XYZ file of C-alpha atoms in Angstrom:
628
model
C 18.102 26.812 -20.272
C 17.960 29.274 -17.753
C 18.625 32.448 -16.259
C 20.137 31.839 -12.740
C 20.410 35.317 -11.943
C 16.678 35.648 -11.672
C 15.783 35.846 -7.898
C 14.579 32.475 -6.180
C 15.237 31.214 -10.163
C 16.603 27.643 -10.876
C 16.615 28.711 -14.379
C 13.577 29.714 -16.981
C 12.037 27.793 -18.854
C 11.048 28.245 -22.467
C 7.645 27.405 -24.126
C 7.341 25.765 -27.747
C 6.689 27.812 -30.879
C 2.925 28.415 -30.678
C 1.587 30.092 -33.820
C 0.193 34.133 -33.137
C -3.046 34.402 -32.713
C -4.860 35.766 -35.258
C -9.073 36.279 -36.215
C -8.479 33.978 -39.400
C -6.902 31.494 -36.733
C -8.821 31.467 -33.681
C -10.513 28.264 -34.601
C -7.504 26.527 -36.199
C -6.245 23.742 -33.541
C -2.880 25.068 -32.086
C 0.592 24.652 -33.510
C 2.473 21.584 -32.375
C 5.000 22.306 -29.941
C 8.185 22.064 -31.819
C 6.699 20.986 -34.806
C 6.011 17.667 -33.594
C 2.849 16.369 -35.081
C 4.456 12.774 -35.646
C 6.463 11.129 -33.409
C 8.142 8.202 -32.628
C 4.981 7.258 -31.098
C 2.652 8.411 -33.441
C 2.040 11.679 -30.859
C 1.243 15.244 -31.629
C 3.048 17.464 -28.787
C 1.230 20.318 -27.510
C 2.287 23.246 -24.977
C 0.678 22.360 -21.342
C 0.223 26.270 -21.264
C -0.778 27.769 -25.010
C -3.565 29.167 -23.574
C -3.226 32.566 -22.847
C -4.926 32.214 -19.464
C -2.598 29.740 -18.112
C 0.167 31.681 -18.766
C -1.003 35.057 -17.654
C -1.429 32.869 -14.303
C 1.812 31.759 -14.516
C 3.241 35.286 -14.780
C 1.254 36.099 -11.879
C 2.504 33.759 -9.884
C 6.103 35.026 -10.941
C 5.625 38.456 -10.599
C 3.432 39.057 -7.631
C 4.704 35.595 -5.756
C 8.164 35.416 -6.832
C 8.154 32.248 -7.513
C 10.555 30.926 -10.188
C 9.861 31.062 -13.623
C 9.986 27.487 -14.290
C 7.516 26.407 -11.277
C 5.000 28.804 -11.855
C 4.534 27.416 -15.269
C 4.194 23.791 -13.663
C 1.914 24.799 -11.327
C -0.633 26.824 -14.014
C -0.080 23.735 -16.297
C -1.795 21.674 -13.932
C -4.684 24.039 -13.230
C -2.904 25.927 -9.753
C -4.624 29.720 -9.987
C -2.391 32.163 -8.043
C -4.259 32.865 -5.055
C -3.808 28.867 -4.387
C -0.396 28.637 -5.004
C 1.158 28.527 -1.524
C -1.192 26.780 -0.164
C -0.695 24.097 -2.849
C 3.190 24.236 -2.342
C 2.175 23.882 1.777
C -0.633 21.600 1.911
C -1.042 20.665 5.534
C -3.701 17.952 6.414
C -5.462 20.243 8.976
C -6.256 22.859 6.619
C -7.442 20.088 4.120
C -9.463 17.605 6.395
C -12.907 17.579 6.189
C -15.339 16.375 8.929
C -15.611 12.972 8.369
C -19.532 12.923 9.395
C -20.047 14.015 5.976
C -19.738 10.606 4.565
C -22.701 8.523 4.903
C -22.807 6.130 7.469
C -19.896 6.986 9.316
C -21.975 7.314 12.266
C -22.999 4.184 12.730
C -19.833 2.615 11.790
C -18.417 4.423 14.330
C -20.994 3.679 17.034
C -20.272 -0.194 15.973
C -16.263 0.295 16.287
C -16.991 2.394 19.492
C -18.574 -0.944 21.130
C -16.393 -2.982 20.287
C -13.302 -1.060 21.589
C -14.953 -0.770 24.920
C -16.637 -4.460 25.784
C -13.481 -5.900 24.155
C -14.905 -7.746 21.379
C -12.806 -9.655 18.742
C -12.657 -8.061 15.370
C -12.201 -9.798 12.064
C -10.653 -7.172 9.316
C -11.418 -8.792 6.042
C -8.677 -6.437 3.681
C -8.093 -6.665 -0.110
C -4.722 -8.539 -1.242
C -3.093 -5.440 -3.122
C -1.234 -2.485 -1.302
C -4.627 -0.431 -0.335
C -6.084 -3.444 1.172
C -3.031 -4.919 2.835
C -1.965 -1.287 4.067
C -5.744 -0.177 5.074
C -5.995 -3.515 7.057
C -3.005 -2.393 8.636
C -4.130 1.058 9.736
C -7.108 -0.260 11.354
C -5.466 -3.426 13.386
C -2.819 -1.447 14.878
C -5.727 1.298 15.793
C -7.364 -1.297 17.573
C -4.999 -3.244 18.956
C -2.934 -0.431 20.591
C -6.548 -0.294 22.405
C -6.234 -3.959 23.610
C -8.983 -4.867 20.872
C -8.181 -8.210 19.652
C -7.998 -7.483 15.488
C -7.345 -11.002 12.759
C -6.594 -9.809 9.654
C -8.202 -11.683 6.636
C -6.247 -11.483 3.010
C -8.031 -13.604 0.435
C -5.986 -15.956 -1.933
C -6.168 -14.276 -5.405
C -6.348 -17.767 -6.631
C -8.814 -19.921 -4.535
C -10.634 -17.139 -3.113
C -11.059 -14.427 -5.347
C -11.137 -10.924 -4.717
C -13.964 -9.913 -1.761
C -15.831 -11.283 1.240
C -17.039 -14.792 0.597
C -18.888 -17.043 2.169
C -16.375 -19.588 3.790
C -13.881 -16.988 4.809
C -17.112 -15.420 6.801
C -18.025 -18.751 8.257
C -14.116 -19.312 9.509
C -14.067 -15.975 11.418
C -17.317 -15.908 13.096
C -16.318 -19.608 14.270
C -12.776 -17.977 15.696
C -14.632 -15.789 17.624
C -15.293 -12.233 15.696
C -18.443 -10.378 16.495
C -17.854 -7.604 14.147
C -16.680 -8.002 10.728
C -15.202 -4.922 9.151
C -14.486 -5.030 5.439
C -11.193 -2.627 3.918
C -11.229 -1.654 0.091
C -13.891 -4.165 -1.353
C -17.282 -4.884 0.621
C -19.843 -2.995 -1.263
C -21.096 -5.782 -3.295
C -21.174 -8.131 -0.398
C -24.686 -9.279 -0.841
C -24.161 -12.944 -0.144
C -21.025 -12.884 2.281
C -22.991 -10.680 4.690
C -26.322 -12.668 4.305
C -24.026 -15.557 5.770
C -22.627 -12.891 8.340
C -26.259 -12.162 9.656
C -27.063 -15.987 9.772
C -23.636 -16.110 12.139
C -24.452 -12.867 14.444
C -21.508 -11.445 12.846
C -22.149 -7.213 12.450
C -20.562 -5.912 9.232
C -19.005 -2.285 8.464
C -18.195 -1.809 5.236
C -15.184 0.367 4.584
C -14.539 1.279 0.677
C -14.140 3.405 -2.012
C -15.156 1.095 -5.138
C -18.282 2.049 -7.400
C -20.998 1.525 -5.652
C -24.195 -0.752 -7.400
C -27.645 0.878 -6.793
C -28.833 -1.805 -4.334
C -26.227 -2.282 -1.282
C -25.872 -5.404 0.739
C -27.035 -5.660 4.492
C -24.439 -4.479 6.838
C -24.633 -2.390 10.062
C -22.864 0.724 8.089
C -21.247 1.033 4.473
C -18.902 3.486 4.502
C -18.050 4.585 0.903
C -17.627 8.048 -0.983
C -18.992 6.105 -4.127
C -22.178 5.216 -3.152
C -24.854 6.558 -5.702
C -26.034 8.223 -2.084
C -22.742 10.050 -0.533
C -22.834 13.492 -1.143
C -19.688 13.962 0.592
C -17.189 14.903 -2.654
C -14.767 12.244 -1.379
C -14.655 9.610 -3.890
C -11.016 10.115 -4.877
C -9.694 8.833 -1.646
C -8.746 5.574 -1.743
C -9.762 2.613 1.042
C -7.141 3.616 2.979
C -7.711 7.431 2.912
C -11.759 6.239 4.133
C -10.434 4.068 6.737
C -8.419 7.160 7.938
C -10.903 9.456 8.462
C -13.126 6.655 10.113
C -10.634 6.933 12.964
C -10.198 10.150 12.879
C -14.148 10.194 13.896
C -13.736 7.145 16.383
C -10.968 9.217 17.927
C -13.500 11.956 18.242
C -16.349 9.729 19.160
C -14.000 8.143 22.435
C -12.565 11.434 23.033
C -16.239 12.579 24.069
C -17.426 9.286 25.760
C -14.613 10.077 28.656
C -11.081 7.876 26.753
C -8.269 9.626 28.146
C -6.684 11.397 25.087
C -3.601 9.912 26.381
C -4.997 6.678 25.363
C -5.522 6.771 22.083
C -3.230 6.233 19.312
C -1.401 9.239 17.268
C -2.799 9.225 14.220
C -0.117 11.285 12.257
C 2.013 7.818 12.394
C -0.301 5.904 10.194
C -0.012 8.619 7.583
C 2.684 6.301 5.994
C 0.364 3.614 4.855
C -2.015 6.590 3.403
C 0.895 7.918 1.730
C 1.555 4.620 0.566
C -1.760 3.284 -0.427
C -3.114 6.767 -2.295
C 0.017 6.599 -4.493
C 0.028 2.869 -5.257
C -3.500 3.151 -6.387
C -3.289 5.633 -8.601
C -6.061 7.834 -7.365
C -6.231 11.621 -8.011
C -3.246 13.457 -6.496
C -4.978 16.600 -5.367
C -7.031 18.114 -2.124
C -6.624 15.461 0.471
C -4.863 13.357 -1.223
C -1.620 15.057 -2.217
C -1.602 16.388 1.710
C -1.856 12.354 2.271
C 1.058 12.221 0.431
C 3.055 14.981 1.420
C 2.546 14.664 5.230
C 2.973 10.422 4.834
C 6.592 11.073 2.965
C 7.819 12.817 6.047
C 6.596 9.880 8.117
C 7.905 7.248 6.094
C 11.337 9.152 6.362
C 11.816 9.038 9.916
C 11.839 5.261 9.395
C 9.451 4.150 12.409
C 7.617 1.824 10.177
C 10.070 -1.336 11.176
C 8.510 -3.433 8.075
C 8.421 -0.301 5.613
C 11.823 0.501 7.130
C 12.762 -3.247 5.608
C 10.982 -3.042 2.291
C 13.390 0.005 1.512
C 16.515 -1.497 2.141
C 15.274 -4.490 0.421
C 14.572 -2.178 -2.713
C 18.215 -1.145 -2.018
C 16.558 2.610 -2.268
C 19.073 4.870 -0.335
C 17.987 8.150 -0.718
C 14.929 9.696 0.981
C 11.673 8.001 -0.375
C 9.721 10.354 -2.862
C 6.090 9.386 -4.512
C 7.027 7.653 -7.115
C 8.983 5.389 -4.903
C 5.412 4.145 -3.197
C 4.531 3.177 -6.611
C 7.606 1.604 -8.138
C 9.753 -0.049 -5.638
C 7.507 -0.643 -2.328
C 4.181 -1.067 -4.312
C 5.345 -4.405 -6.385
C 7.214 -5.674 -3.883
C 3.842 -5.832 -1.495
C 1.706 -6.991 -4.473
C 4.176 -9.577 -4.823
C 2.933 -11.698 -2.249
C -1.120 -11.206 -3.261
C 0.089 -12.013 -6.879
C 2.415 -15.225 -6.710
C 2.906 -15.760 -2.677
C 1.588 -15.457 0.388
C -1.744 -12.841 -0.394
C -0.720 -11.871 3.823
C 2.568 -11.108 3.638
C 1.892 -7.150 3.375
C 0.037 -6.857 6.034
C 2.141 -8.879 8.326
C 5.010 -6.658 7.103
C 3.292 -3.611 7.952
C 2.378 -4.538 11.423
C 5.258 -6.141 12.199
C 7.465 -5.043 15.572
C 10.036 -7.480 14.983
C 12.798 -6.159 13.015
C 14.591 -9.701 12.192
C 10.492 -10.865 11.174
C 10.365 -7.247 8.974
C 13.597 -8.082 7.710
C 12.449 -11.621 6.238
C 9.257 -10.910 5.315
C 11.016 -7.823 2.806
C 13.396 -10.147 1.360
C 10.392 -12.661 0.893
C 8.464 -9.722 -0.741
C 11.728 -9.087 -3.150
C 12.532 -12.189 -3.665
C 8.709 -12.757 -5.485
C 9.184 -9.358 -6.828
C 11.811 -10.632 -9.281
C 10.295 -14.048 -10.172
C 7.070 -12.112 -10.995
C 9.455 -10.101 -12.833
C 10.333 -13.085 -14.876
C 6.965 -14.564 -15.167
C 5.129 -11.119 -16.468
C 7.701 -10.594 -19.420
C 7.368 -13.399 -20.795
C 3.777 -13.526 -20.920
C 3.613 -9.451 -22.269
C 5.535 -10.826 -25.190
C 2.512 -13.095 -25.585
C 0.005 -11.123 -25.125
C 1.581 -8.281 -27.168
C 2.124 -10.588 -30.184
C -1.311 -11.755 -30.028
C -2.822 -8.211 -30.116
C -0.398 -7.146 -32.821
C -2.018 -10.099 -35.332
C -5.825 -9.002 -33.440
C -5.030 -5.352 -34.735
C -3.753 -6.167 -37.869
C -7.175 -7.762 -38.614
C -9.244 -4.793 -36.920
C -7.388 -2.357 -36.449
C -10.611 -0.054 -34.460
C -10.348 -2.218 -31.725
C -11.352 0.279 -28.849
C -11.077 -2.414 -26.075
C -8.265 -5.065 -26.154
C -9.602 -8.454 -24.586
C -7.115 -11.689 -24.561
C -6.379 -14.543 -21.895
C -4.641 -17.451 -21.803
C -4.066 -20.955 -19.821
C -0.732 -20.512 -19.213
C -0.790 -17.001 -17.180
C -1.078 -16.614 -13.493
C -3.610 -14.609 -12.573
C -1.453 -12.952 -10.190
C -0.205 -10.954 -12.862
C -3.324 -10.275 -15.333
C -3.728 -6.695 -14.262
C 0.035 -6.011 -15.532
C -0.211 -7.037 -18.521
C -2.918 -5.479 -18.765
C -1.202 -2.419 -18.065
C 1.698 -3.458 -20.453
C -1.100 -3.731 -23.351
C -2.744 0.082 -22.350
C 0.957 1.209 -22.246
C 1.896 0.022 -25.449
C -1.522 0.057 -27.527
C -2.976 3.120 -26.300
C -6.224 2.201 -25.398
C -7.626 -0.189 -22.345
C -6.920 -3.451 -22.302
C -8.139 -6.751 -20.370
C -5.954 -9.779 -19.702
C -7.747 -13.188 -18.307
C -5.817 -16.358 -16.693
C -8.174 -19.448 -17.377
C -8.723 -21.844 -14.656
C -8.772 -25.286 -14.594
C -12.055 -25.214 -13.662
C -13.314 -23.570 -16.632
C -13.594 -20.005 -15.432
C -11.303 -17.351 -16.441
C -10.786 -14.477 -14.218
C -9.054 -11.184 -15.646
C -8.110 -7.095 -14.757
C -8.669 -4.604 -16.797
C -6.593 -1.264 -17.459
C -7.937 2.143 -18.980
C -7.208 5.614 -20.486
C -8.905 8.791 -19.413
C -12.204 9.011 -20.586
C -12.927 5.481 -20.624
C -14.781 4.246 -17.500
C -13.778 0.972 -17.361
C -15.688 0.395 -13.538
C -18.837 1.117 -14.964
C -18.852 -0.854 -17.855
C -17.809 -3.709 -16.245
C -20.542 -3.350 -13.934
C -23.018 -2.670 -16.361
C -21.578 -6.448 -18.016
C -22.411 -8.365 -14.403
C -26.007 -7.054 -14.787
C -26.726 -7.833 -18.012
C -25.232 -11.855 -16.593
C -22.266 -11.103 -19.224
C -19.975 -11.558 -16.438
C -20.213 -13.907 -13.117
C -18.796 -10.561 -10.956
C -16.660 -7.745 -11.259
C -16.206 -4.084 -10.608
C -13.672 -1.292 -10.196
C -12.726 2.069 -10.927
C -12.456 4.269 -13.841
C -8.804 3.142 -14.701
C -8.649 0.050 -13.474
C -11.043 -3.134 -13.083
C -11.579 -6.732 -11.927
C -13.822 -9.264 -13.731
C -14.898 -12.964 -13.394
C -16.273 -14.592 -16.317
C -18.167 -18.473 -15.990
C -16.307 -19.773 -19.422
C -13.123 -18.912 -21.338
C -15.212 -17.136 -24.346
C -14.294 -13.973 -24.011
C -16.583 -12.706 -27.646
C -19.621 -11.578 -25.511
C -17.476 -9.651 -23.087
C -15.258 -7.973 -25.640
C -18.642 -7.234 -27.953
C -20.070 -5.590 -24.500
C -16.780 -3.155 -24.128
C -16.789 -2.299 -27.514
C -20.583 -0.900 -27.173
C -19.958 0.546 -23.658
C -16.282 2.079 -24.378
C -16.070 3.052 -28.608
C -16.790 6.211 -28.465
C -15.186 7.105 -25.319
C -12.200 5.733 -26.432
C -12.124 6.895 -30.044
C -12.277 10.445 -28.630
C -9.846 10.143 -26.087
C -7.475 8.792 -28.895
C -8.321 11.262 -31.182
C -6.750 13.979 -28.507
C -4.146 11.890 -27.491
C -1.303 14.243 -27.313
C 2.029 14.467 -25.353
C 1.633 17.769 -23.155
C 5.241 19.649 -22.694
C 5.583 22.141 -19.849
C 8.729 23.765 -21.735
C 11.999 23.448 -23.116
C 15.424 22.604 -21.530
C 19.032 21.412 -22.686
C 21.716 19.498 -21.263
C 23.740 21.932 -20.004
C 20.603 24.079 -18.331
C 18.851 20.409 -16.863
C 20.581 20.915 -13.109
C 20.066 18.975 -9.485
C 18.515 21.979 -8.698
C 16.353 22.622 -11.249
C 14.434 18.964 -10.558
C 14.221 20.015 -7.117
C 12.554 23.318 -8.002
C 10.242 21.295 -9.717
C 9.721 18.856 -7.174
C 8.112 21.929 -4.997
C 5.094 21.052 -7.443
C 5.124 18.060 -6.050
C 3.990 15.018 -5.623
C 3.497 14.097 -9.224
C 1.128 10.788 -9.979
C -2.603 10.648 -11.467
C -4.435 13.822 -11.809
C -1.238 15.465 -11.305
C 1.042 14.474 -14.223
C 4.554 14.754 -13.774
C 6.103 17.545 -15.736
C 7.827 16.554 -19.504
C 10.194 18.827 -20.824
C 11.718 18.652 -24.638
C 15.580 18.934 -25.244
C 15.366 20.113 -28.670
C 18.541 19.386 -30.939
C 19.994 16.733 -28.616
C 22.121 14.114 -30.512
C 22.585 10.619 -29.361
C 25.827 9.778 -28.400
C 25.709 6.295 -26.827
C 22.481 3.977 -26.189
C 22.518 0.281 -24.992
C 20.047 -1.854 -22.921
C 20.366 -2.338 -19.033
C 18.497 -4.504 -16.810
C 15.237 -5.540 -17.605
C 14.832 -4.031 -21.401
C 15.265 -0.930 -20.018
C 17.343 1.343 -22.634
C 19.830 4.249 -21.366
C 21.919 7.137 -23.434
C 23.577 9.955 -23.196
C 22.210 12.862 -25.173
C 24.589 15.972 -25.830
C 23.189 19.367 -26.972
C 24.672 21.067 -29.591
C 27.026 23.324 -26.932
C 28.745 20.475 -26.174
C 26.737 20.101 -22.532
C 25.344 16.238 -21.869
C 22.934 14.119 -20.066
C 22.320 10.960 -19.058
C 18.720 9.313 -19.944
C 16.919 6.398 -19.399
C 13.994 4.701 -20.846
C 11.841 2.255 -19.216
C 11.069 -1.100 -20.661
C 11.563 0.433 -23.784
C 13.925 -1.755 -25.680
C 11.392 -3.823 -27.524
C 9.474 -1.030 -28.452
C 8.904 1.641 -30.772
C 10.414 4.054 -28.751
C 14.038 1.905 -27.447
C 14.184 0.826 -30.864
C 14.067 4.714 -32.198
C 16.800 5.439 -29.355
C 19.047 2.292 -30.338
C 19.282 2.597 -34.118
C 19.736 6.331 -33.499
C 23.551 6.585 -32.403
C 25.050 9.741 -34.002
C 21.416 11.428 -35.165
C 20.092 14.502 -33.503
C 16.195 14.428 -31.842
C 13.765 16.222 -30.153
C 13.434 14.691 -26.957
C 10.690 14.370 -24.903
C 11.396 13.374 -20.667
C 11.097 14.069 -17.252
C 13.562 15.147 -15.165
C 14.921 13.301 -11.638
C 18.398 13.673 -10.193
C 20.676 10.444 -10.272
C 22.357 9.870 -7.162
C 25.164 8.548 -6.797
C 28.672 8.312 -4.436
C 27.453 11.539 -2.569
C 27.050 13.456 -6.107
C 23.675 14.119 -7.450
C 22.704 15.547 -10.872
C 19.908 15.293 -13.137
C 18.547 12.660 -15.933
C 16.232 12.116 -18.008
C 13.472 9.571 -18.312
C 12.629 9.772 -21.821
C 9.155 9.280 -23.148
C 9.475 9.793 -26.308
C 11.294 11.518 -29.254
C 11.044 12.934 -32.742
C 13.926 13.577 -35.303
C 14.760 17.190 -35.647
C 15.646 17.374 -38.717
C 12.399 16.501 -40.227
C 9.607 16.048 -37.264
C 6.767 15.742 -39.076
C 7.137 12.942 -41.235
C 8.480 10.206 -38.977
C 7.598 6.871 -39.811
């Protein structure tokens, strides 16, 4: 793959065959990138960089920044002009951070926190039960209680409780003591909960980042980038990222009312619960964020964190933690306890100085990882099987919509994610209580807001409450029938959807072989770095790689061994593929020769370290466009 003479060069990387450009052509859509218009998947594959402007910019960046061949096409793939190259490869936070004044209401919130770091006052943190809540609660409690602020962390029970403020939960903290309620990553439709917190003398500051309805509940301050208000540009940051700069300003704010600096906490050592929280969920990785990220990583390294410390070694990771780490191996393991334990566990690991409490609280988290494990495949087979009949009998579905009695609602959201995954297009899953009320979580694809429409199906009483983001939602319905609900998405989301499908495309950044895929050349591309949402990791195609061994590992994960036709191989590895399409295509396929379609990491292992792929997906070479 590569020429490794080139200065600075891990090796160069090779576009597909994109058809000349000619006047009779110029509004013909462009050739598929090795000829793939079919896959194994049903996917047309397309060259991240056939436009002619991304790739002059990537030959800028090589000639005038000397930058390898290989990353400068990564980094024009994903939309990097030349002049912001370094700084993208650099990000530092400082450069990055904006003045947190510019969201609205951070004043006052500030004033609020302010007061009650200096009379002393007890503060009740009322945090959401998945990573962003359980790791901005964190952030905030161990602000104020390195200040001698007396902080009591709330987590809701998923089950009993429900996601958000409610009105007992309010009444049990005001009666402990708090004077100041501050909500982390949910709040913003509060209206009732902080009614009752008025009633109680309890103050309220609101700190979120969910959409935001037009009319916002009483509280003191509501600090959120999505209010229909907040001009700030902010609302990619997750809760955590908000509750950040909040202390960033109450840092300020103390600095000038005469706290010896001193005094006040470092902030840089909280950056590993931003780090953690951005990537687990799944906002944009860009601006702030991916500094979040970077500078967090380098945190999280060093190990101070006793009860993130844990969680590694629990996860048995022992290599330095990268991004997608956050969001495979720590991220579960924390939702864990909010799905089918203890919704406080998280948090309790995160603030944790013990290191024999961090150490049992880890193995608790990993111990519920696996029998969530156990309990989500078996109802994904369900759900799957039902949706295969649904689509048989329409198969225009834009919106997928099933439940059942017999799932815990713990794990809705991934199958959810299991049905978007392997369907293509969003998907809600709902448990159904006992009660009569079924509560579900929703999962979408680009271009399909699922936040709003969900919203939009609490006003018009569809729904009892719900809300969310683009990708991903929450909803609680009064009965079991789902019909008016699913009728609702399908008004809200068909067309959204049926164009997003109808460009649904696998985007390559290039070519590379066996022989050419090298330890170094993933961690050229890891300079790029970190890869999540809005910032898609980079897929390569082997072209004319021939399966020469394939069997299923683990959890229906399938793995290989590809050789190229020099003789040169590589190991691969598919992710809970084995039931599907695509481990099916890879198991029956001993001896043929594919395209293949993957990202790259480096397999460690005994001290040695050299590159794999993860395969995504794969079309025969000798006839790729009639598969299937």
């Amino acid at each position: 793959m590569g020429d490794r003479n080139r200065p600075g060069g891990a090796g160069r990387v090779r576009a597909g065959r994109v058809a000349p450009v000619s006047a009779a052509s110029v509004l013909a859509p462009p050739r598929a990138f090795l000829d793939v218009s079919a896959s194994v998947l049903g996917r047309t594959w397309r060259d991240r960089c056939a436009d002619a402007a991304l790739q002059a910019d990537a030959a800028t960046m090589t000639q005038a920044h000397g930058l390898p061949d290989l990353l400068a096409r990564v980094l024009a793939g994903r939309g990097i002009r030349p002049a912001q190259a370094q700084a993208h490869l650099q990000p530092r936070l400082r450069d990055l951070m904006p003045d947190p004044s510019c969201l609205v209401d951070m004043g006052p919130a500030v004033e609020r926190l302010a007061r009650a770091c200096r009379t002393g006052e007890t503060v009740a943190i009322f945090g959401d039960y998945d990573v962003d809540g359980a790791a901005s609660a964190s952030l905030l409690a161990g602000y104020l209680r390195h200040l001698g602020v007396e902080a009591r962390i709330h987590i809701p029970d998923r089950i009993t409780e429900g996601y958000g403020p409610n009105v007992g939960a309010v009444t049990d903290l005001a009666q402990a003591g708090a004077t100041l309620l501050v909500t982390v990553d949910c709040g913003t439709a509060g209206h009732a909960p902080f009614e009752a917190a008025a009633r109680l003398g309890l103050d309220v500051v609101v700190l979120d980042h969910h959409g935001a309805p037009e009319h916002l509940p009483q509280a003191r301050a509501i600090v959120n980038p999505n209010r229909l208000d907040d001009l700030s540009g902010l609302g990619h940051l997750c809760a955590a990222g908000v509750v950040f700069l909040t202390l960033v300003a109450l840092n300020r704010f103390l600095r000038g009312a005469g706290m010896p600096a001193t005094r006040l906490p470092d902030l840089q050592d909280g950056l590993d619960l931003v780090a953690l929280a951005t990537v687990a969920d799944v906002v944009p990785l860009h601006g702030l964020n991916r500094a979040f990220v970077v500078q967090g990583l380098t945190v999280m390294r060093a190990r101070g964190r006793l009860g993130l410390a844990a969680l590694l070694d629990a996860a048995a990771l022992t290599e330095p933690p990268e991004a997608w780490h956050l969001g495979y191996l720590l991220g579960p393991r924390i939702n864990a306890g909010g799905r089918i334990g203890d919704a406080s566990l998280g948090a309790r690991l995160l603030l944790t100085r013990d290191g024999a409490e961090a150490t049992r609280i880890a193995a608790e988290l990993d111990r519920l990882n696996r029998e969530r494990q156990v309990v989500e495949a078996q109802a994904v087979d369900e759900a799957e099987a039902e949706m295969d009949r649904a689509l048989g009998l329409d198969p225009d579905q834009p919106v997928l919509v099933t439940g059942s009695a017999d799932w815990h609602p713990g794990i809705v959201g991934l199958i959810a994610a299991r049905l978007k995954e392997r369907f293509g297009r969003p998907a809600f899953a709902f448990a159904f209580r006992p009660d009569g009320s079924a509560v579900g979580s929703g999962r979408s694809i680009a271009g399909a807001d699922l936040g709003e429409a969900v919203r939009t199906a609490v006003a018009a009483e569809i729904a009892v409450k719900g809300g969310g983001h683009a990708m991903a939602a929450g909803v609680t319905m009064a009965g079991t029938d789902l019909a008016r609900l699913r009728d609702h998405l399908r008004d809200r989301l068909g067309t959204a959807v049926a164009q997003a499908r109808t460009v649904d495309a696998l985007l390559l950044d290039g070519t590379v072989s066996a022989g050419g895929a090298t330890a170094e050349m993933v961690r050229t591309i890891q300079r790029a770095g970190p890869f999540g949402q809005g910032a898609p990791e980079p897929v390569f195609a082997l072209p004319r790689h021939r399966i020469v061994d394939a069997g299923i590992v683990g959890t229906g994960h399938v793995r290989s061994r590809l050789r190229s036709r020099d003789g040169q191989t590589i190991g691969a590895i598919s992710f809970r593929a084995a039931q599907g399409p695509l481990g099916q295509a890879i198991l029956q396929g001993i001896g043929q020769e594919f395209h293949v379609a993957g990202t790259l990491s480096c397999d460690r292992w005994r001290g040695t370290e050299r590159a794999q792929v993860r395969i995504c997906d794969l079309s025969p070479a000798a006839d790729a466009n009639r598969y299937g």
